[in-house]
């Protein structure tokens, strides 16, 4: 029982960390676009 708990914990942690890294890499351009000074004119 403890072995399976440990295994699931480790698997979930690795998947969680991988998805977190992926989301961070994907979110960086969005954050840069948001934090960048906005242009004076905007296309609506």
CSV table of C-alpha atoms in Angstrom, one decimal:
chain,number,residue,atom,x,y,z
A,1,UNK,CA,0.0,0.0,0.0
A,2,UNK,CA,2.7,2.4,1.0
A,3,UNK,CA,4.7,1.4,-2.1
A,4,UNK,CA,1.8,2.3,-4.4
A,5,UNK,CA,1.2,5.6,-2.6
A,6,UNK,CA,4.9,6.5,-3.0
A,7,UNK,CA,4.8,5.5,-6.7
A,8,UNK,CA,1.6,7.5,-7.4
A,9,UNK,CA,3.0,10.5,-5.5
A,10,UNK,CA,6.3,10.4,-7.4
A,11,UNK,CA,4.5,10.0,-10.7
A,12,UNK,CA,2.1,12.8,-10.0
A,13,UNK,CA,4.9,15.1,-8.9
A,14,UNK,CA,6.9,14.5,-12.0
A,15,UNK,CA,3.9,15.1,-14.3
A,16,UNK,CA,3.0,18.2,-12.2
A,17,UNK,CA,6.5,19.6,-12.5
A,18,UNK,CA,6.6,18.9,-16.2
A,19,UNK,CA,3.3,20.5,-16.9
A,20,UNK,CA,4.3,23.4,-14.7
A,21,UNK,CA,7.5,24.0,-16.7
A,22,UNK,CA,5.5,23.7,-20.0
A,23,UNK,CA,2.9,26.2,-18.8
A,24,UNK,CA,5.7,28.5,-17.6
A,25,UNK,CA,7.4,28.3,-21.0
A,26,UNK,CA,4.1,28.9,-22.8
A,27,UNK,CA,3.0,31.7,-20.5
A,28,UNK,CA,6.2,33.7,-20.7
A,29,UNK,CA,5.4,35.4,-24.1
A,30,UNK,CA,1.9,36.3,-22.8
A,31,UNK,CA,3.4,37.8,-19.6
A,32,UNK,CA,5.9,39.8,-21.7
A,33,UNK,CA,3.0,41.0,-23.9
A,34,UNK,CA,1.0,42.0,-20.9
A,35,UNK,CA,3.9,43.7,-19.0
A,36,UNK,CA,5.3,45.4,-22.1
A,37,UNK,CA,4.4,49.1,-22.4
A,38,UNK,CA,1.3,49.3,-24.5
A,39,UNK,CA,1.5,51.0,-27.9
A,40,UNK,CA,0.0,54.4,-28.2
A,41,UNK,CA,-2.4,53.3,-30.8
A,42,UNK,CA,-4.5,50.1,-30.7
A,43,UNK,CA,-6.4,48.3,-33.4
A,44,UNK,CA,-9.9,47.6,-32.2
